[in-house]
mmCIF file of C-alpha atoms and ligand atoms in Angstrom:
data_model
loop_
_atom_site.group_PDB
_atom_site.id
_atom_site.type_symbol
_atom_site.label_atom_id
_atom_site.label_comp_id
_atom_site.label_asym_id
_atom_site.label_seq_id
_atom_site.Cartn_x
_atom_site.Cartn_y
_atom_site.Cartn_z
ATOM 1 C CA UNK A 1 122.597 112.553 91.154
ATOM 2 C CA UNK A 2 124.995 111.617 93.577
ATOM 3 C CA UNK A 3 124.101 108.825 95.852
ATOM 4 C CA UNK A 4 126.696 106.765 94.089
ATOM 5 C CA UNK A 5 129.477 109.431 94.814
ATOM 6 C CA UNK A 6 129.200 108.678 98.459
ATOM 7 C CA UNK A 7 128.957 105.058 98.623
ATOM 8 C CA UNK A 8 131.507 103.660 101.190
ATOM 9 C CA UNK A 9 132.215 101.942 104.238
ATOM 10 C CA UNK A 10 128.826 102.640 106.129
ATOM 11 C CA UNK A 11 127.051 100.678 102.910
ATOM 12 C CA UNK A 12 129.610 97.910 103.253
ATOM 13 C CA UNK A 13 129.043 97.760 106.802
ATOM 14 C CA UNK A 14 125.431 97.412 106.652
ATOM 15 C CA UNK A 15 125.760 94.575 103.882
ATOM 16 C CA UNK A 16 128.212 92.656 106.101
ATOM 17 C CA UNK A 17 125.782 92.945 108.819
ATOM 18 C CA UNK A 18 123.358 90.682 106.731
ATOM 19 C CA UNK A 19 125.899 88.131 106.198
ATOM 20 C CA UNK A 20 127.049 88.306 109.844
ATOM 21 C CA UNK A 21 123.580 87.610 111.020
ATOM 22 C CA UNK A 22 123.251 84.585 108.790
ATOM 23 C CA UNK A 23 123.185 85.856 105.315
ATOM 24 C CA UNK A 24 119.352 85.588 104.693
ATOM 25 C CA UNK A 25 118.636 87.847 101.449
ATOM 26 C CA UNK A 26 114.760 87.423 101.302
ATOM 27 C CA UNK A 27 112.844 90.081 103.370
ATOM 28 C CA UNK A 28 110.314 87.868 104.975
ATOM 29 C CA UNK A 29 110.420 84.525 107.014
ATOM 30 C CA UNK A 30 113.600 82.205 107.770
ATOM 31 C CA UNK A 31 113.360 83.707 111.222
ATOM 32 C CA UNK A 32 115.519 81.049 112.957
ATOM 33 C CA UNK A 33 118.414 81.770 110.511
ATOM 34 C CA UNK A 34 118.369 85.459 110.462
ATOM 35 C CA UNK A 35 119.022 86.359 114.000
ATOM 36 C CA UNK A 36 116.603 89.137 113.906
ATOM 37 C CA UNK A 37 118.161 90.775 110.958
ATOM 38 C CA UNK A 38 115.411 92.565 108.736
ATOM 39 C CA UNK A 39 117.089 95.115 106.677
ATOM 40 C CA UNK A 40 114.198 95.889 104.378
ATOM 41 C CA UNK A 41 111.779 96.212 107.032
ATOM 42 C CA UNK A 42 114.104 98.558 108.814
ATOM 43 C CA UNK A 43 114.705 100.647 105.761
ATOM 44 C CA UNK A 44 110.983 100.982 105.371
ATOM 45 C CA UNK A 45 110.639 102.170 109.068
ATOM 46 C CA UNK A 46 113.469 104.715 108.709
ATOM 47 C CA UNK A 47 112.105 105.955 105.287
ATOM 48 C CA UNK A 48 108.510 106.376 106.756
ATOM 49 C CA UNK A 49 110.123 108.204 109.692
ATOM 50 C CA UNK A 50 112.355 110.558 107.538
ATOM 51 C CA UNK A 51 109.292 111.557 105.535
ATOM 52 C CA UNK A 52 106.919 111.996 108.694
ATOM 53 C CA UNK A 53 104.419 109.171 107.681
ATOM 54 C CA UNK A 54 103.080 106.025 108.908
ATOM 55 C CA UNK A 55 103.654 103.459 106.141
ATOM 56 C CA UNK A 56 106.563 103.033 103.505
ATOM 57 C CA UNK A 57 106.777 100.033 101.202
ATOM 58 C CA UNK A 58 110.177 99.227 99.615
ATOM 59 C CA UNK A 59 109.974 97.825 95.951
ATOM 60 C CA UNK A 60 112.540 96.756 93.446
ATOM 61 C CA UNK A 61 112.570 99.935 91.229
ATOM 62 C CA UNK A 62 110.972 103.318 90.596
ATOM 63 C CA UNK A 63 108.986 101.928 87.805
ATOM 64 C CA UNK A 64 107.581 99.093 90.052
ATOM 65 C CA UNK A 65 106.634 101.774 92.580
ATOM 66 C CA UNK A 66 104.599 103.571 89.806
ATOM 67 C CA UNK A 67 102.931 100.240 88.970
ATOM 68 C CA UNK A 68 102.227 99.342 92.305
ATOM 69 C CA UNK A 69 100.648 102.614 93.290
ATOM 70 C CA UNK A 70 98.244 102.478 90.296
ATOM 71 C CA UNK A 71 97.369 98.794 91.539
ATOM 72 C CA UNK A 72 96.585 99.788 95.060
ATOM 73 C CA UNK A 73 94.324 102.759 93.916
ATOM 74 C CA UNK A 74 92.304 100.213 91.740
ATOM 75 C CA UNK A 75 93.440 101.842 88.520
ATOM 76 C CA UNK A 76 92.911 99.854 85.336
ATOM 77 C CA UNK A 77 91.270 99.420 81.861
ATOM 78 C CA UNK A 78 88.979 102.286 80.790
ATOM 79 C CA UNK A 79 90.383 104.667 83.481
ATOM 80 C CA UNK A 80 92.565 107.766 82.332
ATOM 81 C CA UNK A 81 95.582 109.003 84.067
ATOM 82 C CA UNK A 82 97.090 112.255 83.324
ATOM 83 C CA UNK A 83 100.738 112.833 83.807
ATOM 84 C CA UNK A 84 103.277 115.604 82.273
ATOM 85 C CA UNK A 85 104.980 115.458 78.890
ATOM 86 C CA UNK A 86 108.372 115.975 80.505
ATOM 87 C CA UNK A 87 109.265 112.836 82.544
ATOM 88 C CA UNK A 88 111.083 109.590 81.993
ATOM 89 C CA UNK A 89 109.346 106.814 79.756
ATOM 90 C CA UNK A 90 108.648 104.815 83.076
ATOM 91 C CA UNK A 91 105.941 107.247 84.268
ATOM 92 C CA UNK A 92 103.845 106.438 80.945
ATOM 93 C CA UNK A 93 104.900 102.879 80.879
ATOM 94 C CA UNK A 94 103.417 102.032 84.310
ATOM 95 C CA UNK A 95 99.946 103.356 83.145
ATOM 96 C CA UNK A 96 100.176 101.212 80.171
ATOM 97 C CA UNK A 97 101.147 98.279 82.331
ATOM 98 C CA UNK A 98 98.158 98.921 84.278
ATOM 99 C CA UNK A 99 96.199 98.583 81.102
ATOM 100 C CA UNK A 100 94.937 102.144 81.893
ATOM 101 C CA UNK A 101 94.986 105.124 79.189
ATOM 102 C CA UNK A 102 97.989 107.439 79.398
ATOM 103 C CA UNK A 103 97.345 111.099 78.710
ATOM 104 C CA UNK A 104 100.073 113.810 78.861
ATOM 105 C CA UNK A 105 99.688 117.507 79.702
ATOM 106 C CA UNK A 106 102.144 120.309 78.786
ATOM 107 C CA UNK A 107 104.770 121.575 81.149
ATOM 108 C CA UNK A 108 104.985 125.086 82.266
ATOM 109 C CA UNK A 109 108.304 126.905 83.137
ATOM 110 C CA UNK A 110 108.869 124.987 86.296
ATOM 111 C CA UNK A 111 109.234 122.091 83.753
ATOM 112 C CA UNK A 112 106.770 120.041 85.539
ATOM 113 C CA UNK A 113 103.015 119.708 84.952
ATOM 114 C CA UNK A 114 101.168 122.926 84.041
ATOM 115 C CA UNK A 115 98.120 123.106 86.387
ATOM 116 C CA UNK A 116 95.891 124.988 83.781
ATOM 117 C CA UNK A 117 96.612 122.162 80.819
ATOM 118 C CA UNK A 118 96.119 119.589 83.461
ATOM 119 C CA UNK A 119 92.680 120.848 83.990
ATOM 120 C CA UNK A 120 91.768 121.227 80.246
ATOM 121 C CA UNK A 121 92.805 117.360 79.759
ATOM 122 C CA UNK A 122 90.546 116.102 82.506
ATOM 123 C CA UNK A 123 87.575 113.730 81.167
ATOM 124 C CA UNK A 124 84.853 111.826 82.874
ATOM 125 C CA UNK A 125 87.241 108.825 82.541
ATOM 126 C CA UNK A 126 90.157 110.544 84.424
ATOM 127 C CA UNK A 127 90.736 108.873 87.712
ATOM 128 C CA UNK A 128 94.399 109.914 88.538
ATOM 129 C CA UNK A 129 97.160 112.275 87.981
ATOM 130 C CA UNK A 130 100.852 111.461 88.430
ATOM 131 C CA UNK A 131 103.052 114.532 89.079
ATOM 132 C CA UNK A 132 106.828 114.453 88.599
ATOM 133 C CA UNK A 133 109.240 116.762 90.427
ATOM 134 C CA UNK A 134 111.702 116.451 87.483
ATOM 135 C CA UNK A 135 115.231 116.516 88.403
ATOM 136 C CA UNK A 136 114.500 117.844 91.980
ATOM 137 C CA UNK A 137 112.223 121.035 91.490
ATOM 138 C CA UNK A 138 108.773 120.745 92.923
ATOM 139 C CA UNK A 139 105.527 121.104 90.673
ATOM 140 C CA UNK A 140 103.085 123.692 91.435
ATOM 141 C CA UNK A 141 101.558 121.218 94.096
ATOM 142 C CA UNK A 142 99.178 123.415 95.800
ATOM 143 C CA UNK A 143 97.325 124.247 92.334
ATOM 144 C CA UNK A 144 97.252 120.704 91.355
ATOM 145 C CA UNK A 145 96.090 119.230 94.605
ATOM 146 C CA UNK A 146 93.256 121.881 94.337
ATOM 147 C CA UNK A 147 92.437 120.640 90.983
ATOM 148 C CA UNK A 148 92.380 116.834 92.054
ATOM 149 C CA UNK A 149 90.354 117.653 94.856
ATOM 150 C CA UNK A 150 87.698 119.573 92.684
ATOM 151 C CA UNK A 151 87.436 116.788 90.323
ATOM 152 C CA UNK A 152 87.728 113.857 92.809
ATOM 153 C CA UNK A 153 91.174 112.528 91.312
ATOM 154 C CA UNK A 154 93.718 110.529 92.987
ATOM 155 C CA UNK A 155 97.294 112.290 92.994
ATOM 156 C CA UNK A 156 100.515 110.156 92.913
ATOM 157 C CA UNK A 157 103.665 112.095 92.899
ATOM 158 C CA UNK A 158 106.420 110.426 91.122
ATOM 159 C CA UNK A 159 109.384 111.829 93.152
ATOM 160 C CA UNK A 160 112.005 109.834 91.368
ATOM 161 C CA UNK A 161 114.110 113.037 91.363
ATOM 162 C CA UNK A 162 112.719 114.682 94.695
ATOM 163 C CA UNK A 163 113.659 112.437 97.373
ATOM 164 C CA UNK A 164 114.920 114.747 100.316
ATOM 165 C CA UNK A 165 113.104 117.712 98.570
ATOM 166 C CA UNK A 166 110.307 119.794 100.429
ATOM 167 C CA UNK A 167 107.658 122.243 99.771
ATOM 168 C CA UNK A 168 106.648 124.542 102.533
ATOM 169 C CA UNK A 169 108.705 122.216 104.730
ATOM 170 C CA UNK A 170 106.572 119.092 103.926
ATOM 171 C CA UNK A 171 108.655 116.531 102.193
ATOM 172 C CA UNK A 172 107.999 115.767 98.320
ATOM 173 C CA UNK A 173 106.097 112.542 98.033
ATOM 174 C CA UNK A 174 103.863 113.089 101.132
ATOM 175 C CA UNK A 175 101.309 115.670 99.435
ATOM 176 C CA UNK A 176 99.488 113.099 97.331
ATOM 177 C CA UNK A 177 97.681 109.928 97.978
ATOM 178 C CA UNK A 178 100.870 107.986 97.120
ATOM 179 C CA UNK A 179 104.450 108.966 96.673
ATOM 180 C CA UNK A 180 107.058 107.041 94.725
ATOM 181 C CA UNK A 181 110.514 107.197 94.750
ATOM 182 C CA UNK A 182 113.619 105.683 92.713
ATOM 183 C CA UNK A 183 116.900 104.413 94.030
ATOM 184 C CA UNK A 184 118.334 103.615 90.754
ATOM 185 C CA UNK A 185 122.155 104.392 90.158
ATOM 186 C CA UNK A 186 121.575 107.809 89.105
ATOM 187 C CA UNK A 187 119.372 109.028 91.958
ATOM 188 C CA UNK A 188 120.147 111.190 94.984
ATOM 189 C CA UNK A 189 120.144 108.222 97.152
ATOM 190 C CA UNK A 190 120.626 104.641 95.583
ATOM 191 C CA UNK A 191 120.398 101.062 96.219
ATOM 192 C CA UNK A 192 121.627 100.219 92.620
ATOM 193 C CA UNK A 193 118.096 99.279 91.788
ATOM 194 C CA UNK A 194 115.208 100.143 93.926
ATOM 195 C CA UNK A 195 112.238 102.205 95.069
ATOM 196 C CA UNK A 196 109.883 103.067 97.614
ATOM 197 C CA UNK A 197 106.131 104.124 98.095
ATOM 198 C CA UNK A 198 104.770 106.187 100.803
ATOM 199 C CA UNK A 199 101.011 106.442 101.563
ATOM 200 C CA UNK A 200 98.404 108.746 102.933
ATOM 201 C CA UNK A 201 95.854 106.171 103.705
ATOM 202 C CA UNK A 202 96.625 102.897 105.712
ATOM 203 C CA UNK A 203 94.241 100.629 103.684
ATOM 204 C CA UNK A 204 95.906 101.486 100.415
ATOM 205 C CA UNK A 205 99.120 100.785 102.093
ATOM 206 C CA UNK A 206 97.896 97.131 102.790
ATOM 207 C CA UNK A 207 96.575 96.756 99.394
ATOM 208 C CA UNK A 208 99.896 97.965 97.953
ATOM 209 C CA UNK A 209 101.912 95.525 100.462
ATOM 210 C CA UNK A 210 99.895 92.479 99.087
ATOM 211 C CA UNK A 211 99.999 93.423 95.577
ATOM 212 C CA UNK A 212 103.668 93.797 95.294
ATOM 213 C CA UNK A 213 104.132 90.231 96.885
ATOM 214 C CA UNK A 214 101.546 87.920 94.922
ATOM 215 C CA UNK A 215 98.759 89.053 97.175
ATOM 216 C CA UNK A 216 100.602 87.875 100.294
ATOM 217 C CA UNK A 217 98.642 89.505 103.229
ATOM 218 C CA UNK A 218 101.478 88.349 105.549
ATOM 219 C CA UNK A 219 98.945 87.359 107.926
ATOM 220 C CA UNK A 220 100.648 86.736 111.427
ATOM 221 C CA UNK A 221 98.108 84.210 112.405
ATOM 222 C CA UNK A 222 99.560 81.656 109.839
ATOM 223 C CA UNK A 223 102.807 80.556 108.349
ATOM 224 C CA UNK A 224 103.716 82.206 104.858
ATOM 225 C CA UNK A 225 102.869 79.233 102.973
ATOM 226 C CA UNK A 226 99.354 79.210 104.049
ATOM 227 C CA UNK A 227 98.898 82.862 103.967
ATOM 228 C CA UNK A 228 95.787 84.676 103.465
ATOM 229 C CA UNK A 229 94.910 86.557 100.039
ATOM 230 C CA UNK A 230 92.455 89.003 98.865
ATOM 231 C CA UNK A 231 93.753 89.733 95.417
ATOM 232 C CA UNK A 232 96.319 88.396 92.858
ATOM 233 C CA UNK A 233 99.370 90.516 92.540
ATOM 234 C CA UNK A 234 103.032 90.390 91.345
ATOM 235 C CA UNK A 235 106.722 90.228 92.450
ATOM 236 C CA UNK A 236 108.150 93.687 93.039
ATOM 237 C CA UNK A 237 109.881 93.000 96.141
ATOM 238 C CA UNK A 238 112.984 94.442 97.514
ATOM 239 C CA UNK A 239 115.722 92.092 98.793
ATOM 240 C CA UNK A 240 117.752 92.371 101.953
ATOM 241 C CA UNK A 241 121.025 93.629 100.328
ATOM 242 C CA UNK A 242 119.374 96.591 98.715
ATOM 243 C CA UNK A 243 117.543 97.360 102.099
ATOM 244 C CA UNK A 244 121.077 97.202 103.753
ATOM 245 C CA UNK A 245 122.666 99.886 101.314
ATOM 246 C CA UNK A 246 119.575 102.022 101.590
ATOM 247 C CA UNK A 247 119.589 102.445 105.074
ATOM 248 C CA UNK A 248 123.158 103.675 104.944
ATOM 249 C CA UNK A 249 122.286 105.851 101.950
ATOM 250 C CA UNK A 250 119.294 107.333 103.780
ATOM 251 C CA UNK A 251 121.282 108.529 106.599
ATOM 252 C CA UNK A 252 123.381 110.436 104.088
ATOM 253 C CA UNK A 253 120.712 112.063 102.240
ATOM 254 C CA UNK A 254 120.373 115.414 104.133
ATOM 255 C CA UNK A 255 123.991 116.048 103.697
ATOM 256 C CA UNK A 256 123.794 115.064 100.063
ATOM 257 C CA UNK A 257 121.035 117.293 99.370
ATOM 258 C CA UNK A 258 122.476 120.441 101.221
ATOM 259 C CA UNK A 259 125.770 119.939 99.319
ATOM 260 C CA UNK A 260 124.031 119.618 96.167
ATOM 261 C CA UNK A 261 122.005 122.911 96.638
ATOM 262 C CA UNK A 262 125.219 124.630 97.711
ATOM 263 C CA UNK A 263 127.009 123.591 94.528
ATOM 264 C CA UNK A 264 123.859 124.164 92.212
ATOM 265 C CA UNK A 265 123.847 127.835 93.847
ATOM 266 C CA UNK A 266 127.560 128.306 92.855
ATOM 267 C CA UNK A 267 126.843 127.215 89.356
ATOM 268 C CA UNK A 268 123.834 129.498 89.107
ATOM 269 C CA UNK A 269 125.653 132.343 90.439
ATOM 270 C CA UNK A 270 128.478 131.911 88.117
ATOM 271 C CA UNK A 271 126.239 132.248 84.959
ATOM 272 C CA UNK A 272 123.184 134.130 86.185
ATOM 273 C CA UNK A 273 124.300 137.535 84.760
ATOM 274 C CA UNK A 274 125.277 136.095 81.180
ATOM 275 C CA UNK A 275 122.996 137.831 78.369
ATOM 276 C CA UNK A 276 120.423 135.563 77.417
ATOM 277 C CA UNK A 277 120.078 133.126 80.248
ATOM 278 C CA UNK A 278 116.601 132.792 81.795
ATOM 279 C CA UNK A 279 116.196 130.533 85.314
ATOM 280 C CA UNK A 280 113.729 127.671 85.627
ATOM 281 C CA UNK A 281 110.746 128.871 87.467
ATOM 282 C CA UNK A 282 110.940 127.455 91.404
ATOM 283 C CA UNK A 283 107.829 127.720 93.153
ATOM 284 C CA UNK A 284 107.909 129.647 96.376
ATOM 285 C CA UNK A 285 108.522 127.581 99.319
ATOM 286 C CA UNK A 286 110.653 124.897 97.456
ATOM 287 C CA UNK A 287 113.327 123.220 98.929
ATOM 288 C CA UNK A 288 114.796 121.475 95.986
ATOM 289 C CA UNK A 289 117.068 118.396 95.963
ATOM 290 C CA UNK A 290 119.150 120.509 93.125
ATOM 291 C CA UNK A 291 119.868 117.401 91.074
ATOM 292 C CA UNK A 292 120.379 119.717 88.267
ATOM 293 C CA UNK A 293 121.059 123.370 87.372
ATOM 294 C CA UNK A 294 118.684 124.082 84.545
ATOM 295 C CA UNK A 295 118.430 127.287 82.533
ATOM 296 C CA UNK A 296 116.761 128.349 79.237
ATOM 297 C CA UNK A 297 118.255 130.015 76.232
ATOM 298 C CA UNK A 298 116.999 131.494 73.073
ATOM 299 C CA UNK A 299 116.619 128.241 71.002
ATOM 300 C CA UNK A 300 117.718 124.606 70.287
ATOM 301 C CA UNK A 301 120.567 125.525 68.101
ATOM 302 C CA UNK A 302 122.181 127.724 71.314
ATOM 303 C CA UNK A 303 121.243 124.981 73.745
ATOM 304 C CA UNK A 304 123.212 122.423 71.628
ATOM 305 C CA UNK A 305 126.130 124.920 71.171
ATOM 306 C CA UNK A 306 126.098 125.176 75.048
ATOM 307 C CA UNK A 307 126.398 121.324 75.504
ATOM 308 C CA UNK A 308 129.204 121.244 72.903
ATOM 309 C CA UNK A 309 131.048 123.950 74.707
ATOM 310 C CA UNK A 310 130.567 122.464 78.071
ATOM 311 C CA UNK A 311 131.801 119.075 76.938
ATOM 312 C CA UNK A 312 134.984 120.714 75.395
ATOM 313 C CA UNK A 313 135.563 122.378 78.780
ATOM 314 C CA UNK A 314 135.493 118.876 80.471
ATOM 315 C CA UNK A 315 131.998 119.557 81.913
ATOM 316 C CA UNK A 316 128.639 117.785 80.817
ATOM 317 C CA UNK A 317 125.045 118.204 80.458
ATOM 318 C CA UNK A 318 122.177 115.979 81.938
ATOM 319 C CA UNK A 319 119.202 114.899 80.005
ATOM 320 C CA UNK A 320 118.727 118.357 78.390
ATOM 321 C CA UNK A 321 119.466 118.671 75.559
ATOM 322 C CA UNK A 322 121.056 115.223 74.772
ATOM 323 C CA UNK A 323 118.592 112.702 76.411
ATOM 324 C CA UNK A 324 115.412 114.764 75.123
ATOM 325 C CA UNK A 325 113.863 111.797 73.360
ATOM 326 C CA UNK A 326 113.861 109.495 76.301
ATOM 327 C CA UNK A 327 112.221 112.179 78.469
ATOM 328 C CA UNK A 328 109.713 114.135 76.116
ATOM 329 C CA UNK A 329 106.472 112.406 75.321
ATOM 330 C CA UNK A 330 106.092 114.106 71.962
ATOM 331 C CA UNK A 331 108.837 111.828 70.529
ATOM 332 C CA UNK A 332 107.218 108.564 72.011
ATOM 333 C CA UNK A 333 105.880 107.209 68.785
ATOM 334 C CA UNK A 334 106.643 103.650 69.922
ATOM 335 C CA UNK A 335 103.873 103.815 72.483
ATOM 336 C CA UNK A 336 100.537 103.277 70.504
ATOM 337 C CA UNK A 337 98.424 103.649 73.824
ATOM 338 C CA UNK A 338 99.997 107.181 74.009
ATOM 339 C CA UNK A 339 99.573 108.031 70.219
ATOM 340 C CA UNK A 340 96.099 107.008 70.341
ATOM 341 C CA UNK A 341 95.037 109.058 73.266
ATOM 342 C CA UNK A 342 96.536 112.006 71.475
ATOM 343 C CA UNK A 343 94.597 111.493 68.232
ATOM 344 C CA UNK A 344 97.014 109.350 66.423
ATOM 345 C CA UNK A 345 99.836 112.111 66.207
ATOM 346 C CA UNK A 346 102.293 113.078 68.880
ATOM 347 C CA UNK A 347 104.189 115.432 66.891
ATOM 348 C CA UNK A 348 102.424 118.517 67.612
ATOM 349 C CA UNK A 349 100.533 117.294 70.702
ATOM 350 C CA UNK A 350 102.497 119.205 73.348
ATOM 351 C CA UNK A 351 103.864 122.353 71.331
ATOM 352 C CA UNK A 352 104.145 124.535 74.639
ATOM 353 C CA UNK A 353 106.390 121.800 76.236
ATOM 354 C CA UNK A 354 108.382 121.440 72.926
ATOM 355 C CA UNK A 355 109.006 125.166 72.953
ATOM 356 C CA UNK A 356 110.237 125.210 76.359
ATOM 357 C CA UNK A 357 112.390 121.954 76.498
ATOM 358 C CA UNK A 358 114.050 122.571 73.101
ATOM 359 C CA UNK A 359 115.678 125.612 74.627
ATOM 360 C CA UNK A 360 116.754 124.070 77.936
ATOM 361 C CA UNK A 361 120.181 123.336 79.221
ATOM 362 C CA UNK A 362 120.588 121.126 82.179
ATOM 363 C CA UNK A 363 123.803 120.961 84.129
ATOM 364 C CA UNK A 364 124.555 117.830 86.488
ATOM 365 C CA UNK A 365 124.987 118.779 90.025
ATOM 366 C CA UNK A 366 127.421 116.440 91.894
ATOM 367 C CA UNK A 367 128.604 116.335 95.514
ATOM 368 C CA UNK A 368 132.118 116.543 94.539
ATOM 369 C CA UNK A 369 132.074 119.270 92.606
ATOM 370 C CA UNK A 370 135.761 120.757 91.552
ATOM 371 C CA UNK A 371 135.989 124.348 92.934
ATOM 372 C CA UNK A 372 136.857 125.608 89.386
ATOM 373 C CA UNK A 373 133.703 123.990 87.667
ATOM 374 C CA UNK A 374 131.386 127.128 88.051
ATOM 375 C CA UNK A 375 134.096 129.258 86.300
ATOM 376 C CA UNK A 376 134.600 126.808 83.615
ATOM 377 C CA UNK A 377 130.797 126.617 83.103
ATOM 378 C CA UNK A 378 130.563 130.390 82.759
ATOM 379 C CA UNK A 379 133.286 130.698 80.446
ATOM 380 C CA UNK A 380 131.983 128.124 78.251
ATOM 381 C CA UNK A 381 128.268 129.112 78.272
ATOM 382 C CA UNK A 382 129.601 132.947 78.027
ATOM 383 C CA UNK A 383 131.447 132.172 74.837
ATOM 384 C CA UNK A 384 128.487 130.716 73.075
ATOM 385 C CA UNK A 385 125.971 133.505 74.117
ATOM 386 C CA UNK A 386 128.218 136.276 73.225
ATOM 387 C CA UNK A 387 129.014 134.767 69.820
HETATM 388 C C1 PLP B 1 110.836 110.417 86.683
HETATM 389 C C2 PLP B 1 111.070 109.250 86.797
HETATM 390 N N1 PLP B 1 110.148 108.296 87.110
HETATM 391 C C3 PLP B 1 110.402 107.159 87.332
HETATM 392 C C4 PLP B 1 111.611 106.568 86.992
HETATM 393 C C5 PLP B 1 112.061 104.933 87.249
HETATM 394 O O1 PLP B 1 112.778 104.654 88.121
HETATM 395 P P1 PLP B 1 113.590 103.277 88.078
HETATM 396 O O2 PLP B 1 114.893 103.422 87.268
HETATM 397 O O3 PLP B 1 114.027 103.185 89.363
HETATM 398 O O4 PLP B 1 112.647 102.288 87.708
HETATM 399 C C6 PLP B 1 112.752 107.260 86.714
HETATM 400 C C7 PLP B 1 113.883 106.839 86.417
HETATM 401 O O5 PLP B 1 114.852 107.661 85.927
HETATM 402 C C8 PLP B 1 112.409 108.841 86.496
HETATM 403 O O6 PLP B 1 113.211 109.595 86.157
#
């Protein structure tokens, strides 16, 4: 959660640097004015280095990152894309925007894509899978990668919540064909609004780079106004001030994640022995970003009572249970494209996911956690569970 908690003089210095070098806010060109200051370019290079990949592309939101990823992989009308029923609406919206068909699969107790249900929902029209590492916990990636390999499907990792996380020491976002990231204001690192893509394949990177910039190939042999192009595209460019903030935030990412992990562990230790508390499943080898501490209780009534007790104690919940309808596909009746790919009725389409999510409680994990919070959480939740 807390990129915004640690915004300070480092971000300000990077922004001032843009103005100190001439104030060019556009990522391309204006070479004579900008005195060699290219913040978005620098941010992309630093992000790629952090992730251990050759290519990263900055965009103006995590939603845009997903849309660009689908375009770069050539996904469009007639193609089905499978994602998970517990995610933010943006994941499915990006598929709808690509004029492809969104299909959701159930989650398992990782609260991410259930590999078995994913495989059941594959058809001859399926082209890609978008796995989401919801709230910073990795999905069962090894199993999902194997299914994608067997069925010849592209894998996109929606790493909106997983920036700085790893599985078996390999960064989340770098396991699939493309990893997408969000830097909106609620994420582990933030540029206010913003996003990033990382790529396995250089050619896919070049297609994405052009597509997010009206098809511009940024051909060094010609000026930008005479630039070459092979396809149309759109404008999803990041601007220099976001790149500047991103550079400072990226340097803080390891410390933010390490502190979140400590704070999450303290919260979990405080409640782990309470009767009726079940932990979220975490795949072996995970290094979670620990954006939230999620546990399961016996039913939805109990989950809601836990939230009320936490609020009364001056604490909060995050997404579950209160923002359920923005994050559970079974409630997205406003998306006709999704409704029709699930037989015209979403209400019972994801019964397994519903059964898990409706009894889940998610506590926000922050960097500047008050020392008394774990004990307060224990007392609030303990009172509900012992009633
Ligand atoms: C799983 C997931 N994917 C994508 C997004 C979209 O990111 P953005 O808000 O940067 O567009 C979000 C935002 O919360 C998200 O939670």
